XYZ file of N, CA and C in Angstrom:
786
model
N 0.849 -1.197 0.000
C 0.000 0.000 0.000
C 0.882 1.244 0.000
N 0.533 2.183 -0.851
C 1.301 3.431 -0.938
C 0.923 4.338 0.217
N 1.917 4.779 0.953
C 1.644 5.671 2.083
C 1.379 7.092 1.604
N 0.477 7.726 2.282
C 0.203 9.123 1.977
C 1.414 9.971 2.394
N 1.804 10.953 1.564
C 2.932 11.809 1.955
C 2.605 12.602 3.208
N 3.634 12.837 3.988
C 3.441 13.600 5.222
C 3.012 15.025 4.898
N 2.141 15.563 5.716
C 1.715 16.953 5.551
C 2.816 17.866 6.079
N 3.288 18.735 5.243
C 4.377 19.625 5.636
C 3.876 21.061 5.730
N 4.529 21.809 6.585
C 4.188 23.217 6.706
C 4.664 23.970 5.461
N 3.948 25.013 5.044
C 4.410 25.795 3.883
C 5.700 26.535 4.224
N 6.473 26.907 3.196
C 7.671 27.701 3.466
C 7.322 28.935 4.297
N 8.271 29.357 5.106
C 8.010 30.456 6.046
C 7.456 31.688 5.344
N 7.916 31.937 4.132
C 7.460 33.124 3.399
C 5.948 33.128 3.209
N 5.326 31.926 3.147
C 3.907 31.823 2.817
C 3.041 31.385 3.991
N 3.616 31.358 5.194
C 2.814 30.838 6.301
C 1.810 31.854 6.838
N 1.907 33.107 6.414
C 0.883 34.106 6.762
C 0.470 34.805 5.473
N -0.131 34.045 4.587
C -0.424 34.553 3.248
C -1.700 35.390 3.248
N -1.594 36.665 2.899
C -2.795 37.502 2.816
C -3.565 37.214 1.542
N -4.719 37.830 1.421
C -5.495 37.703 0.199
C -4.857 38.493 -0.928
N -5.546 38.536 -2.049
C -4.987 39.191 -3.233
C -5.249 40.690 -3.260
N -5.911 41.211 -2.237
C -6.079 42.658 -2.134
C -5.578 43.125 -0.779
N -5.057 44.332 -0.748
C -4.605 44.945 0.495
C -5.135 46.366 0.559
N -5.330 46.847 1.761
C -5.772 48.228 1.939
C -4.583 49.034 2.421
N -4.294 50.118 1.723
C -3.144 50.949 2.057
C -3.583 52.395 2.210
N -2.833 53.125 3.022
C -3.066 54.561 3.191
C -2.181 55.313 2.218
N -2.789 55.998 1.278
C -2.085 56.787 0.278
C -2.339 58.271 0.541
N -1.551 59.155 -0.042
C -1.775 60.591 0.179
C -3.198 61.044 -0.123
N -3.832 60.394 -1.112
C -5.197 60.786 -1.480
C -6.259 60.043 -0.671
N -5.823 59.187 0.275
C -6.770 58.488 1.134
C -6.549 56.989 1.133
N -7.334 56.279 1.941
C -7.234 54.829 2.028
C -7.796 54.196 0.760
N -7.119 53.120 0.307
C -7.533 52.503 -0.952
C -7.233 51.009 -0.909
N -8.142 50.227 -1.469
C -7.923 48.791 -1.601
C -7.288 48.514 -2.954
N -6.199 47.751 -2.941
C -5.416 47.560 -4.156
C -5.256 46.069 -4.437
N -5.418 45.696 -5.701
C -5.198 44.334 -6.157
C -3.689 44.126 -6.311
N -3.138 43.173 -5.574
C -1.672 42.995 -5.595
C -1.182 42.496 -6.945
N -2.075 41.934 -7.772
C -1.660 41.416 -9.073
C -1.743 42.465 -10.188
N -2.175 43.657 -9.862
C -2.276 44.727 -10.854
C -0.972 45.511 -10.919
N -0.746 46.241 -12.017
C 0.450 47.086 -12.087
C 0.536 48.080 -10.919
N -0.605 48.655 -10.529
C -0.596 49.590 -9.399
C -0.261 48.865 -8.103
N -0.752 47.627 -7.967
C -0.418 46.847 -6.787
C 1.063 46.555 -6.715
N 1.653 46.226 -7.860
C 3.100 45.967 -7.889
C 3.877 47.223 -7.509
N 3.409 48.377 -7.979
C 4.068 49.643 -7.650
C 4.063 49.882 -6.140
N 2.905 49.688 -5.508
C 2.788 49.908 -4.066
C 3.622 48.893 -3.296
N 3.549 47.608 -3.690
C 4.301 46.578 -2.993
C 5.804 46.777 -3.150
N 6.247 47.242 -4.326
C 7.673 47.526 -4.521
C 8.134 48.632 -3.584
N 7.299 49.668 -3.460
C 7.612 50.767 -2.549
C 7.705 50.267 -1.113
N 6.719 49.473 -0.695
C 6.690 48.990 0.687
C 7.846 48.039 0.973
N 8.123 47.133 0.019
C 9.200 46.176 0.249
C 10.551 46.881 0.296
N 10.744 47.874 -0.588
C 12.003 48.619 -0.585
C 12.214 49.292 0.762
N 11.181 49.955 1.268
C 11.310 50.673 2.536
C 11.468 49.722 3.717
N 10.616 48.711 3.790
C 10.696 47.757 4.894
C 11.994 46.962 4.832
N 12.393 46.574 3.624
C 13.631 45.820 3.456
C 14.855 46.603 3.877
N 14.824 47.908 3.615
C 15.945 48.746 4.059
C 16.048 48.713 5.583
N 14.927 48.857 6.267
C 14.934 48.847 7.729
C 15.410 47.497 8.269
N 15.061 46.429 7.581
C 15.462 45.081 8.012
C 16.859 44.696 7.512
N 17.519 45.620 6.811
C 18.897 45.432 6.330
C 19.038 44.231 5.395
N 18.069 44.061 4.495
C 18.144 42.916 3.582
C 19.332 43.034 2.624
N 19.792 44.243 2.363
C 20.930 44.393 1.451
C 22.233 43.909 2.076
N 22.228 43.685 3.399
C 23.423 43.167 4.064
C 23.512 41.647 3.987
N 22.489 40.993 3.455
C 22.479 39.538 3.407
C 23.252 38.954 2.225
N 23.145 39.513 0.999
C 23.838 38.877 -0.131
C 25.355 39.032 -0.051
N 26.032 38.063 -0.616
C 27.470 38.171 -0.866
C 27.688 37.937 -2.357
N 28.823 38.413 -2.843
C 29.189 38.106 -4.225
C 30.552 37.433 -4.211
N 30.571 36.164 -4.600
C 31.789 35.357 -4.604
C 32.502 35.445 -3.258
N 31.700 35.367 -2.193
C 32.236 35.287 -0.850
C 32.409 36.593 -0.115
N 32.130 37.736 -0.758
C 32.347 39.052 -0.146
C 31.004 39.768 0.013
N 30.672 40.272 1.231
C 29.415 41.023 1.403
C 29.332 42.198 0.439
N 28.147 42.380 -0.174
C 28.037 43.385 -1.239
C 27.185 44.593 -0.853
N 26.252 44.461 0.072
C 25.383 45.561 0.526
C 24.661 46.222 -0.653
N 23.998 45.410 -1.436
C 23.111 45.870 -2.503
C 21.892 44.964 -2.527
N 20.780 45.460 -3.065
C 19.620 44.604 -3.238
C 19.883 43.638 -4.389
N 19.290 42.449 -4.358
C 19.476 41.514 -5.472
C 19.123 42.121 -6.827
N 18.070 42.946 -6.888
C 17.708 43.543 -8.183
C 18.771 44.525 -8.655
N 19.348 45.305 -7.742
C 20.401 46.227 -8.154
C 21.647 45.473 -8.606
N 21.930 44.334 -7.966
C 23.048 43.494 -8.399
C 22.824 43.030 -9.840
N 21.615 42.555 -10.116
C 21.295 42.070 -11.459
C 21.379 43.213 -12.470
N 20.855 44.380 -12.097
C 20.896 45.519 -13.015
C 22.327 45.940 -13.319
N 23.202 45.888 -12.313
C 24.593 46.275 -12.544
C 25.302 45.298 -13.477
N 25.022 43.988 -13.323
C 25.675 43.054 -14.241
C 25.150 43.242 -15.660
N 23.847 43.546 -15.800
C 23.311 43.850 -17.127
C 24.023 45.046 -17.739
N 24.195 46.075 -16.921
C 24.800 47.315 -17.408
C 26.248 47.092 -17.832
N 27.018 46.382 -17.004
C 28.420 46.145 -17.335
C 28.552 45.285 -18.592
N 27.668 44.296 -18.718
C 27.730 43.451 -19.912
C 27.398 44.256 -21.166
N 26.502 45.220 -21.023
C 26.119 46.073 -22.153
C 27.219 47.072 -22.505
N 27.736 47.767 -21.510
C 28.704 48.838 -21.762
C 30.088 48.289 -22.066
N 30.472 47.185 -21.413
C 31.793 46.563 -21.580
C 32.916 47.575 -21.324
N 32.932 48.165 -20.127
C 33.928 49.203 -19.846
C 35.328 48.632 -19.683
N 36.302 49.480 -19.925
C 37.695 49.128 -19.628
C 38.009 49.400 -18.160
N 37.341 50.411 -17.603
C 37.573 50.785 -16.205
C 36.232 51.071 -15.538
N 36.048 50.496 -14.349
C 34.927 50.846 -13.484
C 35.491 51.537 -12.259
N 35.047 52.748 -11.992
C 35.473 53.495 -10.804
C 34.338 53.425 -9.796
N 34.643 52.894 -8.608
C 33.629 52.812 -7.559
C 34.055 53.661 -6.370
N 33.265 54.676 -6.065
C 33.478 55.481 -4.858
C 32.666 54.853 -3.733
N 33.341 54.271 -2.749
C 32.660 53.594 -1.656
C 32.846 52.093 -1.747
N 33.842 51.558 -1.042
C 34.172 50.137 -1.145
C 33.453 49.303 -0.091
N 33.392 49.789 1.164
C 32.828 49.026 2.291
C 33.515 47.669 2.375
N 32.742 46.572 2.368
C 33.350 45.235 2.439
C 34.013 44.834 1.125
N 33.549 45.407 0.017
C 34.186 45.136 -1.260
C 33.424 44.228 -2.202
N 32.192 43.822 -1.832
C 31.435 42.926 -2.690
C 31.150 43.491 -4.070
N 30.885 44.785 -4.147
C 30.607 45.389 -5.457
C 31.866 45.417 -6.315
N 33.017 45.671 -5.687
C 34.284 45.616 -6.428
C 34.450 44.240 -7.067
N 34.161 43.187 -6.290
C 34.306 41.829 -6.795
C 33.247 41.527 -7.859
N 32.020 42.010 -7.655
C 30.980 41.839 -8.680
C 31.439 42.427 -10.008
N 31.876 43.677 -9.983
C 32.287 44.330 -11.225
C 33.500 43.619 -11.827
N 34.443 43.214 -10.975
C 35.628 42.514 -11.465
C 35.248 41.179 -12.099
N 34.244 40.494 -11.547
C 33.854 39.192 -12.087
C 33.240 39.330 -13.475
N 32.471 40.392 -13.700
C 31.901 40.611 -15.033
C 33.007 40.987 -16.014
N 33.945 41.807 -15.578
C 35.072 42.160 -16.441
C 35.903 40.927 -16.776
N 36.048 40.027 -15.803
C 36.775 38.785 -16.057
C 36.090 37.982 -17.163
N 34.771 37.904 -17.127
C 34.036 37.193 -18.178
C 34.183 37.896 -19.526
N 34.295 39.212 -19.491
C 34.504 39.975 -20.727
C 35.929 39.847 -21.239
N 36.817 39.399 -20.372
C 38.215 39.209 -20.776
C 39.026 40.483 -20.815
N 38.560 41.508 -20.103
C 39.304 42.773 -20.082
C 38.800 43.616 -18.926
N 39.536 44.677 -18.624
C 39.029 45.689 -17.712
C 39.578 45.618 -16.304
N 39.359 46.729 -15.576
C 39.901 46.890 -14.236
C 38.939 47.741 -13.416
N 38.861 47.448 -12.131
C 38.028 48.213 -11.202
C 38.951 49.029 -10.298
N 38.601 50.290 -10.086
C 39.298 51.145 -9.123
C 38.329 51.414 -7.988
N 38.630 50.888 -6.804
C 37.775 51.061 -5.637
C 38.351 52.093 -4.691
N 37.534 53.089 -4.342
C 37.973 54.212 -3.514
C 37.182 54.230 -2.223
N 37.863 54.370 -1.098
C 37.161 54.530 0.175
C 38.047 55.312 1.131
N 37.407 56.143 1.962
C 38.157 56.946 2.920
C 38.866 56.064 3.938
N 38.304 54.862 4.195
C 38.955 53.892 5.068
C 38.660 52.489 4.563
N 39.701 51.757 4.245
C 39.564 50.348 3.877
C 40.114 49.541 5.051
N 39.220 48.956 5.800
C 39.622 48.287 7.026
C 40.483 47.067 6.730
N 41.346 46.754 7.700
C 42.364 45.720 7.495
C 41.754 44.404 7.054
N 40.697 43.954 7.743
C 40.098 42.664 7.387
C 39.543 42.697 5.972
N 38.878 43.795 5.602
C 38.320 43.897 4.254
C 39.423 43.915 3.205
N 40.489 44.651 3.486
C 41.602 44.721 2.537
C 42.229 43.340 2.337
N 42.442 42.615 3.442
C 43.039 41.283 3.345
C 42.145 40.331 2.546
N 40.831 40.400 2.803
C 39.903 39.534 2.073
C 39.917 39.839 0.581
N 40.019 41.117 0.248
C 40.032 41.507 -1.162
C 41.368 41.182 -1.826
N 42.445 41.460 -1.139
C 43.759 41.216 -1.731
C 44.030 39.728 -1.954
N 43.385 38.868 -1.156
C 43.576 37.427 -1.317
C 42.525 36.793 -2.228
N 41.630 37.601 -2.761
C 40.553 37.064 -3.604
C 41.097 36.651 -4.974
N 40.554 35.590 -5.565
C 41.029 35.148 -6.882
C 40.930 36.203 -7.976
N 40.066 37.205 -7.788
C 39.911 38.247 -8.810
C 40.702 39.508 -8.496
N 41.602 39.450 -7.527
C 42.295 40.669 -7.078
C 43.098 41.334 -8.194
N 43.507 40.574 -9.196
C 44.270 41.181 -10.290
C 43.416 42.124 -11.128
N 42.098 42.044 -10.924
C 41.184 42.878 -11.702
C 40.833 44.188 -10.987
N 41.380 44.457 -9.813
C 41.018 45.716 -9.161
C 42.191 46.321 -8.399
N 42.077 47.642 -8.206
C 43.033 48.438 -7.430
C 42.258 49.171 -6.355
N 42.772 49.177 -5.126
C 42.130 49.867 -4.012
C 42.886 51.149 -3.703
N 42.149 52.243 -3.564
C 42.728 53.540 -3.217
C 42.079 54.010 -1.919
N 42.877 54.214 -0.895
C 42.348 54.710 0.382
C 42.498 56.226 0.429
N 41.383 56.898 0.563
C 41.369 58.359 0.596
C 39.974 58.850 0.305
N 39.700 60.095 0.651
C 38.383 60.659 0.381
C 38.178 60.788 -1.119
N 37.022 60.370 -1.581
C 36.733 60.450 -3.013
C 36.700 61.874 -3.523
N 36.487 62.847 -2.631
C 36.393 64.242 -3.075
C 37.685 65.026 -2.851
N 38.759 64.359 -2.489
C 40.065 65.015 -2.388
C 40.697 65.079 -3.774
N 41.324 66.196 -4.075
C 41.959 66.352 -5.380
C 43.048 65.310 -5.598
N 43.773 64.956 -4.529
C 44.849 63.971 -4.655
C 44.298 62.602 -5.031
N 43.135 62.254 -4.496
C 42.518 60.975 -4.836
C 42.124 60.948 -6.306
N 41.497 62.017 -6.762
C 41.097 62.088 -8.168
C 42.323 62.011 -9.077
N 43.400 62.673 -8.690
C 44.631 62.635 -9.487
C 45.168 61.213 -9.579
N 45.101 60.467 -8.458
C 45.565 59.079 -8.472
C 44.688 58.229 -9.380
N 43.378 58.473 -9.345
C 42.477 57.743 -10.233
C 42.834 58.022 -11.688
N 43.033 59.263 -12.009
C 43.365 59.640 -13.392
C 44.644 58.958 -13.869
N 45.573 58.726 -12.953
C 46.834 58.077 -13.322
C 46.627 56.643 -13.795
N 45.486 56.051 -13.432
C 45.194 54.676 -13.840
C 44.417 54.614 -15.155
N 44.070 55.764 -15.713
C 43.259 55.791 -16.929
C 44.125 56.031 -18.152
N 43.807 55.313 -19.216
C 44.446 55.540 -20.505
C 43.506 56.361 -21.392
N 44.051 57.087 -22.359
C 43.213 57.997 -23.160
C 42.013 57.335 -23.821
N 42.145 56.080 -24.248
C 41.054 55.437 -24.982
C 40.177 54.539 -24.107
N 40.363 54.582 -22.786
C 39.566 53.728 -21.910
C 38.088 54.114 -21.934
N 37.243 53.100 -21.926
C 35.802 53.290 -21.754
C 35.534 53.191 -20.256
N 34.998 54.269 -19.671
C 34.933 54.393 -18.210
C 33.487 54.465 -17.739
N 33.187 53.696 -16.695
C 31.900 53.721 -16.002
C 32.169 54.048 -14.535
N 31.322 54.886 -13.924
C 31.535 55.339 -12.544
C 30.317 54.992 -11.694
N 30.556 54.509 -10.472
C 29.478 54.328 -9.502
C 29.797 55.125 -8.241
N 28.788 55.752 -7.663
C 28.950 56.565 -6.454
C 28.154 55.925 -5.327
N 28.864 55.437 -4.307
C 28.207 54.726 -3.211
C 29.018 54.892 -1.922
N 29.399 56.133 -1.641
C 30.219 56.392 -0.448
C 29.404 57.174 0.577
N 29.791 58.391 0.862
C 29.043 59.264 1.759
C 27.778 59.721 1.033
N 26.607 59.536 1.652
C 25.352 59.743 0.938
C 24.693 61.099 1.189
N 25.411 62.064 1.755
C 24.822 63.395 1.888
C 24.731 64.050 0.514
N 23.772 64.942 0.373
C 23.596 65.619 -0.915
C 24.842 66.400 -1.302
N 25.474 67.060 -0.342
C 26.650 67.876 -0.641
C 27.810 67.015 -1.124
N 28.018 65.870 -0.458
C 29.127 64.997 -0.852
C 28.890 64.405 -2.242
N 27.677 63.936 -2.487
C 27.367 63.351 -3.788
C 27.459 64.414 -4.879
N 27.033 65.631 -4.582
C 27.140 66.714 -5.569
C 28.596 66.951 -5.954
N 29.478 66.889 -4.956
C 30.905 67.079 -5.233
C 31.455 65.921 -6.047
N 31.056 64.695 -5.713
C 31.494 63.543 -6.506
C 30.998 63.648 -7.948
N 29.750 64.065 -8.122
C 29.219 64.232 -9.473
C 30.045 65.248 -10.269
N 30.392 66.328 -9.609
C 31.206 67.356 -10.271
C 32.572 66.808 -10.665
N 33.191 66.026 -9.787
C 34.571 65.581 -10.008
C 34.669 64.372 -10.936
N 33.715 63.441 -10.832
C 33.859 62.175 -11.550
C 33.043 62.088 -12.829
N 32.034 62.929 -12.987
C 31.246 62.864 -14.225
C 32.091 63.115 -15.476
N 33.119 64.005 -15.426
C 33.920 64.181 -16.630
C 34.698 62.934 -17.049
N 34.877 61.982 -16.140
C 35.623 60.764 -16.473
C 34.777 59.760 -17.238
N 33.446 59.893 -17.155
C 32.544 58.937 -17.817
C 32.575 59.186 -19.323
N 32.790 58.139 -20.079
C 32.900 58.277 -21.530
C 31.508 58.237 -22.183
N 31.377 58.766 -23.395
C 30.082 58.797 -24.077
C 29.463 57.411 -24.194
N 28.152 57.336 -23.972
C 27.354 56.111 -24.006
C 27.650 55.172 -22.840
N 28.479 55.609 -21.912
C 28.671 54.858 -20.676
C 27.804 55.510 -19.590
N 27.990 55.080 -18.338
C 27.040 55.452 -17.292
C 27.736 55.926 -16.017
N 26.993 56.744 -15.293
C 27.318 57.145 -13.942
C 26.140 56.690 -13.077
N 26.403 55.790 -12.127
C 25.331 55.204 -11.314
C 25.445 55.727 -9.888
N 24.372 56.330 -9.396
C 24.363 56.922 -8.063
C 23.453 56.087 -7.163
N 24.042 55.515 -6.127
C 23.306 54.641 -5.216
C 22.684 55.425 -4.053
N 21.696 54.796 -3.434
C 21.061 55.229 -2.186
C 20.203 56.477 -2.284
N 19.688 56.774 -3.472
C 18.646 57.784 -3.571
C 17.385 57.372 -2.829
N 17.314 56.098 -2.450
C 16.171 55.588 -1.681
C 15.982 56.339 -0.369
N 17.021 57.002 0.113
C 16.916 57.732 1.384
C 15.758 58.716 1.399
N 15.383 59.236 0.233
C 14.324 60.247 0.162
C 12.979 59.730 0.655
N 12.756 58.388 0.594
C 11.471 57.836 1.020
C 11.578 57.123 2.368
N 12.683 57.302 3.068
C 12.900 56.628 4.348
C 12.867 57.590 5.528
N 12.288 58.748 5.324
C 12.266 59.740 6.401
C 11.459 59.283 7.600
N 10.477 58.378 7.379
C 9.647 57.906 8.487
C 10.100 56.556 9.037
N 11.176 55.997 8.492
C 11.664 54.700 8.964
C 12.306 54.850 10.343
N 12.206 53.818 11.198
C 12.836 53.913 12.528
C 14.329 54.227 12.459
N 15.007 53.737 11.427
C 16.434 54.019 11.275
C 16.727 55.171 10.344
N 15.681 55.857 9.898
C 15.858 56.969 8.975
C 15.926 58.302 9.685
N 15.763 59.381 8.910
C 15.833 60.728 9.475
C 14.985 61.677 8.636
N 14.246 62.593 9.279
C 13.482 63.590 8.510
C 14.366 64.447 7.614
N 15.639 64.608 7.969
C 16.543 65.433 7.156
C 16.804 64.819 5.793
N 16.527 63.511 5.652
C 16.786 62.837 4.382
C 15.820 63.267 3.288
N 14.788 64.003 3.633
C 13.846 64.463 2.612
C 14.566 65.255 1.519
N 15.584 66.005 1.904
C 16.370 66.768 0.928
C 17.841 66.388 0.936
N 18.329 65.922 2.084
C 19.755 65.598 2.175
C 19.959 64.144 1.779
N 19.962 63.905 0.475
C 20.089 62.545 -0.043
C 20.691 62.581 -1.447
N 21.210 61.462 -1.935
C 21.838 61.439 -3.259
C 20.899 61.818 -4.396
N 19.623 61.418 -4.305
C 18.680 61.733 -5.381
C 18.547 63.245 -5.556
N 18.533 63.987 -4.447
C 18.448 65.446 -4.522
C 19.657 66.010 -5.274
N 20.840 65.454 -4.998
C 22.051 65.903 -5.697
C 21.971 65.571 -7.187
N 21.418 64.410 -7.510
C 21.283 64.010 -8.912
C 20.369 64.968 -9.662
N 19.263 65.356 -9.047
C 18.325 66.273 -9.721
C 18.986 67.614 -10.011
N 19.724 68.132 -9.046
C 20.424 69.400 -9.260
C 21.483 69.252 -10.359
N 22.163 68.118 -10.369
C 23.188 67.853 -11.383
C 22.570 67.809 -12.778
N 21.456 67.110 -12.924
C 20.824 67.004 -14.233
C 20.253 68.344 -14.697
N 19.767 69.146 -13.763
C 19.241 70.460 -14.117
C 20.333 71.363 -14.691
N 21.555 71.172 -14.212
C 22.654 72.051 -14.604
C 23.562 71.437 -15.669
N 23.287 70.181 -16.071
C 24.218 69.466 -16.928
C 23.439 68.612 -17.916
N 23.517 68.963 -19.210
C 22.775 68.187 -20.196
C 23.634 67.121 -20.869
N 24.832 66.870 -20.332
C 25.656 65.772 -20.838
C 25.094 64.410 -20.452
N 24.262 64.378 -19.403
C 23.729 63.117 -18.887
C 22.206 63.137 -18.889
N 21.642 61.941 -19.063
C 20.198 61.759 -18.965
C 19.899 60.506 -18.146
N 18.798 60.530 -17.412
C 18.346 59.344 -16.708
C 17.889 58.303 -17.722
N 18.403 57.094 -17.601
C 18.016 56.018 -18.511
C 16.775 55.328 -17.956
N 15.636 55.415 -18.660
C 14.393 54.854 -18.119
C 14.421 53.338 -17.981
N 15.237 52.645 -18.790
C 15.275 51.180 -18.688
C 15.811 50.748 -17.328
N 16.922 51.308 -16.918
C 17.535 50.897 -15.656
C 16.850 51.546 -14.456
N 15.983 52.500 -14.714
C 15.261 53.161 -13.628
C 13.791 52.778 -13.596
N 13.445 51.693 -14.293
C 12.048 51.269 -14.306
C 11.645 50.753 -12.920
N 10.340 50.663 -12.724
C 9.794 50.285 -11.425
C 10.327 48.940 -10.964
N 10.923 48.916 -9.762
C 11.432 47.693 -9.181
C 11.847 47.990 -7.751
N 12.289 46.945 -7.058
C 12.867 47.125 -5.734
C 14.315 47.586 -5.926
N 14.617 48.815 -5.566
C 15.945 49.369 -5.821
C 16.305 50.384 -4.759
N 17.591 50.510 -4.523
C 18.087 51.549 -3.617
C 18.657 52.732 -4.395
N 18.621 52.684 -5.716
C 19.126 53.837 -6.494
C 18.100 54.305 -7.523
N 16.893 54.694 -7.064
C 15.881 55.197 -8.005
C 16.357 56.471 -8.685
N 16.208 56.522 -9.994
C 16.641 57.699 -10.744
C 18.146 57.851 -10.806
N 18.886 56.804 -10.459
C 20.334 56.939 -10.324
C 21.162 56.404 -11.467
N 20.537 55.828 -12.498
C 21.301 55.319 -13.641
C 21.352 56.407 -14.709
N 22.478 57.076 -14.813
C 22.622 58.238 -15.684
C 23.527 57.893 -16.865
N 23.010 58.075 -18.063
C 23.773 57.781 -19.278
C 24.401 59.059 -19.829
N 25.660 58.959 -20.200
C 26.307 60.121 -20.828
C 25.924 60.154 -22.303
N 25.322 61.237 -22.716
C 24.785 61.336 -24.076
C 25.547 62.330 -24.942
N 26.507 63.038 -24.362
C 27.306 63.990 -25.133
C 28.755 63.568 -25.131
N 29.528 64.152 -26.010
C 30.862 63.628 -26.304
C 31.998 64.519 -25.827
N 31.736 65.462 -24.919
C 32.831 66.302 -24.414
C 33.840 65.427 -23.704
N 35.128 65.709 -23.869
C 36.196 64.843 -23.350
C 36.424 65.008 -21.868
N 37.234 64.109 -21.330
C 37.548 64.165 -19.903
C 38.884 64.821 -19.656
């Protein structure tokens, strides 16, 4: 006789499964939303991004053994972007543990070319040792110093060749003033049809989070990006990489559309 399979509990994610509609408080009032509709996806993406930030979900992923501190969707978007642009050099302001450096280096390794320059005001001993001993270490250079110091920028420039295709990511100090300075200093290094990616514009919607701050309403990277775009027509927001999703860099994928040199 065939035994009946044991009854198992559903995966933890589904053990408190709500119905297909939810009621949310929106600026225009309370509204019931179908979670399977485009509007439902928009609301759920907003809620998951905000709640996930508070729960530090971006601290969970690693890339090839190194903590990356990015959302899975942003990781996927970055690999898409690097595969499309095929840069010779990726400049990353803000190393932290170094997972993003390794992510970018791994895509460059698959492309068979390229180098990552990782900049941070402090690269802690354990992080440096983990990165220097990584199998992809030949694909990156670490520079310790403030990204907005002239000496740091000069050192970065020393690693660039005239014909290099350059992509820049900004993920260091997230105040509007600091990001504005980075945009001013590093945007000229981005080559035509390549990108400048600004992380953590999500701060603008986290003013009510327990770990957030009301000052983030204006003091955030997204605010710096808007001012930069208003004053600079060399770059445009790319709607493909900024489409609705769970992301910590909304409006932060900027494509260089003009050909002025660096």
